[in-house]
Short mmCIF file of C-alpha atoms and ligand atoms in Angstrom, two decimals:
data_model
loop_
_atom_site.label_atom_id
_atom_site.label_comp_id
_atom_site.label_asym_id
_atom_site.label_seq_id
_atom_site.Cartn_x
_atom_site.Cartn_y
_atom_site.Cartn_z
CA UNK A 1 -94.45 -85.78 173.77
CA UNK A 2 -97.98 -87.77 174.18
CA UNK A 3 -97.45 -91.10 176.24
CA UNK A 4 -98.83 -94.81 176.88
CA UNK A 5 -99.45 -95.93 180.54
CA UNK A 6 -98.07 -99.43 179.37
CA UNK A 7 -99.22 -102.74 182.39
CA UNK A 8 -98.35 -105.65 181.78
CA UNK A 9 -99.49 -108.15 184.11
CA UNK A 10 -99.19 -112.17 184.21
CA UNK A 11 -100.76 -114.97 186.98
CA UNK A 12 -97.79 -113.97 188.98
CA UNK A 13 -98.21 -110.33 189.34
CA UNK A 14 -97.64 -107.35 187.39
CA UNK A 15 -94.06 -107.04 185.44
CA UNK A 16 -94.13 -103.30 184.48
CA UNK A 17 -96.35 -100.58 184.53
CA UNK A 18 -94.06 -97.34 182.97
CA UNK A 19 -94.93 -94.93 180.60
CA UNK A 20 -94.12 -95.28 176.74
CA UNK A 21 -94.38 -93.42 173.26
CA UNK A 22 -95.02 -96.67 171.12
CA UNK A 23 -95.98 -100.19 171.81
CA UNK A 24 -95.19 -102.52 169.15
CA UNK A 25 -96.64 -106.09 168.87
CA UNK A 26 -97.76 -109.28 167.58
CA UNK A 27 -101.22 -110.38 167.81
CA UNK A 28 -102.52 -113.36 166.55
CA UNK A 29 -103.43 -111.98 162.82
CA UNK A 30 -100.67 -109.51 162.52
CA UNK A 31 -98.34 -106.61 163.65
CA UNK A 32 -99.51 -104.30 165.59
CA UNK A 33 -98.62 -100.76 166.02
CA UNK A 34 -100.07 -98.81 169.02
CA UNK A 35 -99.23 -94.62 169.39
CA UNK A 36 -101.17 -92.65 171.85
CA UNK A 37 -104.87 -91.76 171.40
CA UNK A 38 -105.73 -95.75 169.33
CA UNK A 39 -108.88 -95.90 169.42
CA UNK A 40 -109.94 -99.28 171.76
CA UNK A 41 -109.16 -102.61 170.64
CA UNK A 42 -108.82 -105.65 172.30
CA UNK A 43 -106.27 -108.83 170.26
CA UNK A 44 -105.20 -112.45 171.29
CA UNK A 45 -101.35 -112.07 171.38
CA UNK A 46 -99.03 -114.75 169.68
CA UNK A 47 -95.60 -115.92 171.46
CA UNK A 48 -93.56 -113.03 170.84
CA UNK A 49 -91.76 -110.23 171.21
CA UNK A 50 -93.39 -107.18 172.80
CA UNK A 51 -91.41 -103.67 171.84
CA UNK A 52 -92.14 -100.85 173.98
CA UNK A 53 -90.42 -97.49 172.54
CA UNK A 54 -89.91 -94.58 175.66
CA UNK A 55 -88.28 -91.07 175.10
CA UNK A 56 -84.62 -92.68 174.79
CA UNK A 57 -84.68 -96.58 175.19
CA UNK A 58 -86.79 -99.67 174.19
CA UNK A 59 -88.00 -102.24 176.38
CA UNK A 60 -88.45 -105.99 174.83
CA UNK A 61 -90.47 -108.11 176.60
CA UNK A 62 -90.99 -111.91 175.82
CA UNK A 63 -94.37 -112.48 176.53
CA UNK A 64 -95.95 -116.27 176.22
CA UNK A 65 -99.33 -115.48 174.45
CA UNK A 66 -102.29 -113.56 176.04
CA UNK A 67 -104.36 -110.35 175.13
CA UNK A 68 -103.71 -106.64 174.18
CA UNK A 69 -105.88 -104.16 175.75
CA UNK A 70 -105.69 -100.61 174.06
CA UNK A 71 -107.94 -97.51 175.16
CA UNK A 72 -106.27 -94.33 174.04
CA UNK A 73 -104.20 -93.37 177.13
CA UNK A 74 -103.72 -97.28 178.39
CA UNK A 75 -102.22 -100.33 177.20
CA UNK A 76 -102.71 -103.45 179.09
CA UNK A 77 -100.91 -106.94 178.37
CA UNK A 78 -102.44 -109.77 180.26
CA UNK A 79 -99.87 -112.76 179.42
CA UNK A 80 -99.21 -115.95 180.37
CA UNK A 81 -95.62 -115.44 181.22
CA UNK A 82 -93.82 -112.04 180.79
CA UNK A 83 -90.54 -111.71 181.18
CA UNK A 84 -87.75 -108.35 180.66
CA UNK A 85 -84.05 -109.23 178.99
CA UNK A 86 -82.92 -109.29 182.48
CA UNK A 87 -85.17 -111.81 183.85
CA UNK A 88 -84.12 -114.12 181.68
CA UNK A 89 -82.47 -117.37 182.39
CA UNK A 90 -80.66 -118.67 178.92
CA UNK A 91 -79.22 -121.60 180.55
CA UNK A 92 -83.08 -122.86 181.28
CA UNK A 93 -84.44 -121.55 177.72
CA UNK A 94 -81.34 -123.43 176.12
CA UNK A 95 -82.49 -126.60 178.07
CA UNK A 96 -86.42 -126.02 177.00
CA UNK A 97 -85.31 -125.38 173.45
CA UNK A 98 -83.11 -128.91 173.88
CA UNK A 99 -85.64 -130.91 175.33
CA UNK A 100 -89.09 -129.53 172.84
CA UNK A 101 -86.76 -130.37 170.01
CA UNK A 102 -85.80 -134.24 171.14
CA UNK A 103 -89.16 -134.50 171.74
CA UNK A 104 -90.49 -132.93 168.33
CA UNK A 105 -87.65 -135.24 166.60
CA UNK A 106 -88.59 -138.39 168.42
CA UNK A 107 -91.85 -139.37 166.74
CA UNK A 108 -93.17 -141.58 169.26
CA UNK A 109 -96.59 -141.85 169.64
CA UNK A 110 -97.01 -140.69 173.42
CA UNK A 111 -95.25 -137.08 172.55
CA UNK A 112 -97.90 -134.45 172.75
CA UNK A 113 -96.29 -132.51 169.45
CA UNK A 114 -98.40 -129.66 169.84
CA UNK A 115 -97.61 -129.31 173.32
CA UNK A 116 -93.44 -129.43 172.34
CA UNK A 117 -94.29 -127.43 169.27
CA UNK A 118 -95.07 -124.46 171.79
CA UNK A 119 -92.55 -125.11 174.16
CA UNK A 120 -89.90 -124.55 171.35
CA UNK A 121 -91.69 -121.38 170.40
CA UNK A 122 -91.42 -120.08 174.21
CA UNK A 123 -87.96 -120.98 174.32
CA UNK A 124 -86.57 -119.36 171.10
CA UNK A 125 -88.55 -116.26 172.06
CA UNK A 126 -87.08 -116.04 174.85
CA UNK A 127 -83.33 -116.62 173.64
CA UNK A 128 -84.38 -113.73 170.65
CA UNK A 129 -85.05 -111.25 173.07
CA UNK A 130 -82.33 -111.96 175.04
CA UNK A 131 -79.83 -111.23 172.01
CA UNK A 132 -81.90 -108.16 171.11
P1 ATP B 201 -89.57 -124.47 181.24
O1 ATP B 201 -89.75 -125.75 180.51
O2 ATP B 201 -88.14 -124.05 181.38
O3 ATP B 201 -90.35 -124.36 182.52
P2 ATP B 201 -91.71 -123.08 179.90
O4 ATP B 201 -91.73 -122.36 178.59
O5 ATP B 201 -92.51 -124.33 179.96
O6 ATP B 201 -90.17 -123.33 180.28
P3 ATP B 201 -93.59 -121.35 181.13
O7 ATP B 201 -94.68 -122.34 181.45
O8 ATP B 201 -93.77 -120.48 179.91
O9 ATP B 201 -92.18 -122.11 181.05
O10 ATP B 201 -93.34 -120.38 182.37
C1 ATP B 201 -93.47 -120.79 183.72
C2 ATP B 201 -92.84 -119.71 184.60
O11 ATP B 201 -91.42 -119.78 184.47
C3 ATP B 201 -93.22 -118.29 184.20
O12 ATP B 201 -93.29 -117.52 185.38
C4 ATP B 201 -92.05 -117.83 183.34
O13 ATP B 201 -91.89 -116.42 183.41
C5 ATP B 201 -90.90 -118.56 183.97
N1 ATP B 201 -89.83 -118.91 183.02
C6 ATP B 201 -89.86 -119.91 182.10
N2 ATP B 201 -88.70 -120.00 181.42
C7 ATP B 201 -87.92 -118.99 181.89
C8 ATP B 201 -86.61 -118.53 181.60
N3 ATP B 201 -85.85 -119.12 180.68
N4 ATP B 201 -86.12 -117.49 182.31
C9 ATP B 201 -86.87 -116.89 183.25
N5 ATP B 201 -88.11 -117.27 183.58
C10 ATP B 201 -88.65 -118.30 182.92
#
């Protein structure tokens, strides 16, 4: 079966770096789809979900926005934050989604929507792939 060396790295340090037979993701303009021997292509990546498919399992990853690297043997994920099911803290990502949504509700003029806007979307990705 034809693998992926899949890397995904953030300003911390790398998270992973493990062989896979599909990556699936979200870039900025749409699903993505990557299977051994893509021909290069390098996408901004939304707040999301990344989906990495091995021999028996699948790895989600909740990744904070960044860039997709394919070349036909590689697959690199530079995010902002990265983070596996297990590295999750839903106590904190409850509180995040709590606090963007007071603030998003609030309308007062010193709230940087925008800024609680993406704070919500970090949050409820990270609660999805926790449940996934
Ligand atoms: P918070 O408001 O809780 O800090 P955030 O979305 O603003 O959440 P980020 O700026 O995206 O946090 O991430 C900062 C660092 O904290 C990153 O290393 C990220 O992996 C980590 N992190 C953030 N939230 C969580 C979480 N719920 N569980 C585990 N790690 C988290």
């Amino acid at each position: 079966m034809k693998t992926l060396t899949v890397s995904v790295v953030t300003p911390d340090g790398p998270v992973l770096e493990e062989s896979f037979s599909m990556v699936s993701c979200k870039a900025e303009n749409g699903e993505l789809g990557i299977l051994p021997g893509h021909i290069p292509l390098v996408a901004p990546l939304s707040i999301s979900a990344v989906r990495l498919k091995g021999e028996g399992d699948t790895v989600n990853i909740a990744i904070s926005g960044g860039f997709l690297e394919v070349r036909p043997d590689k697959v690199t994920i530079l995010a902002q934050s990265a983070e596996k099911p297990s590295d999750i803290d839903v106590e904190r990502a409850r509180k995040a989604k709590e606090r963007a949504e007071r603030r998003l509700k609030a309308k007062q003029d010193d709230v940087d929507f925008r800024r609680a806007e993406l704070a919500l979307r970090r949050a409820l990705n990270r609660l999805d792939v926790v449940d996934q």
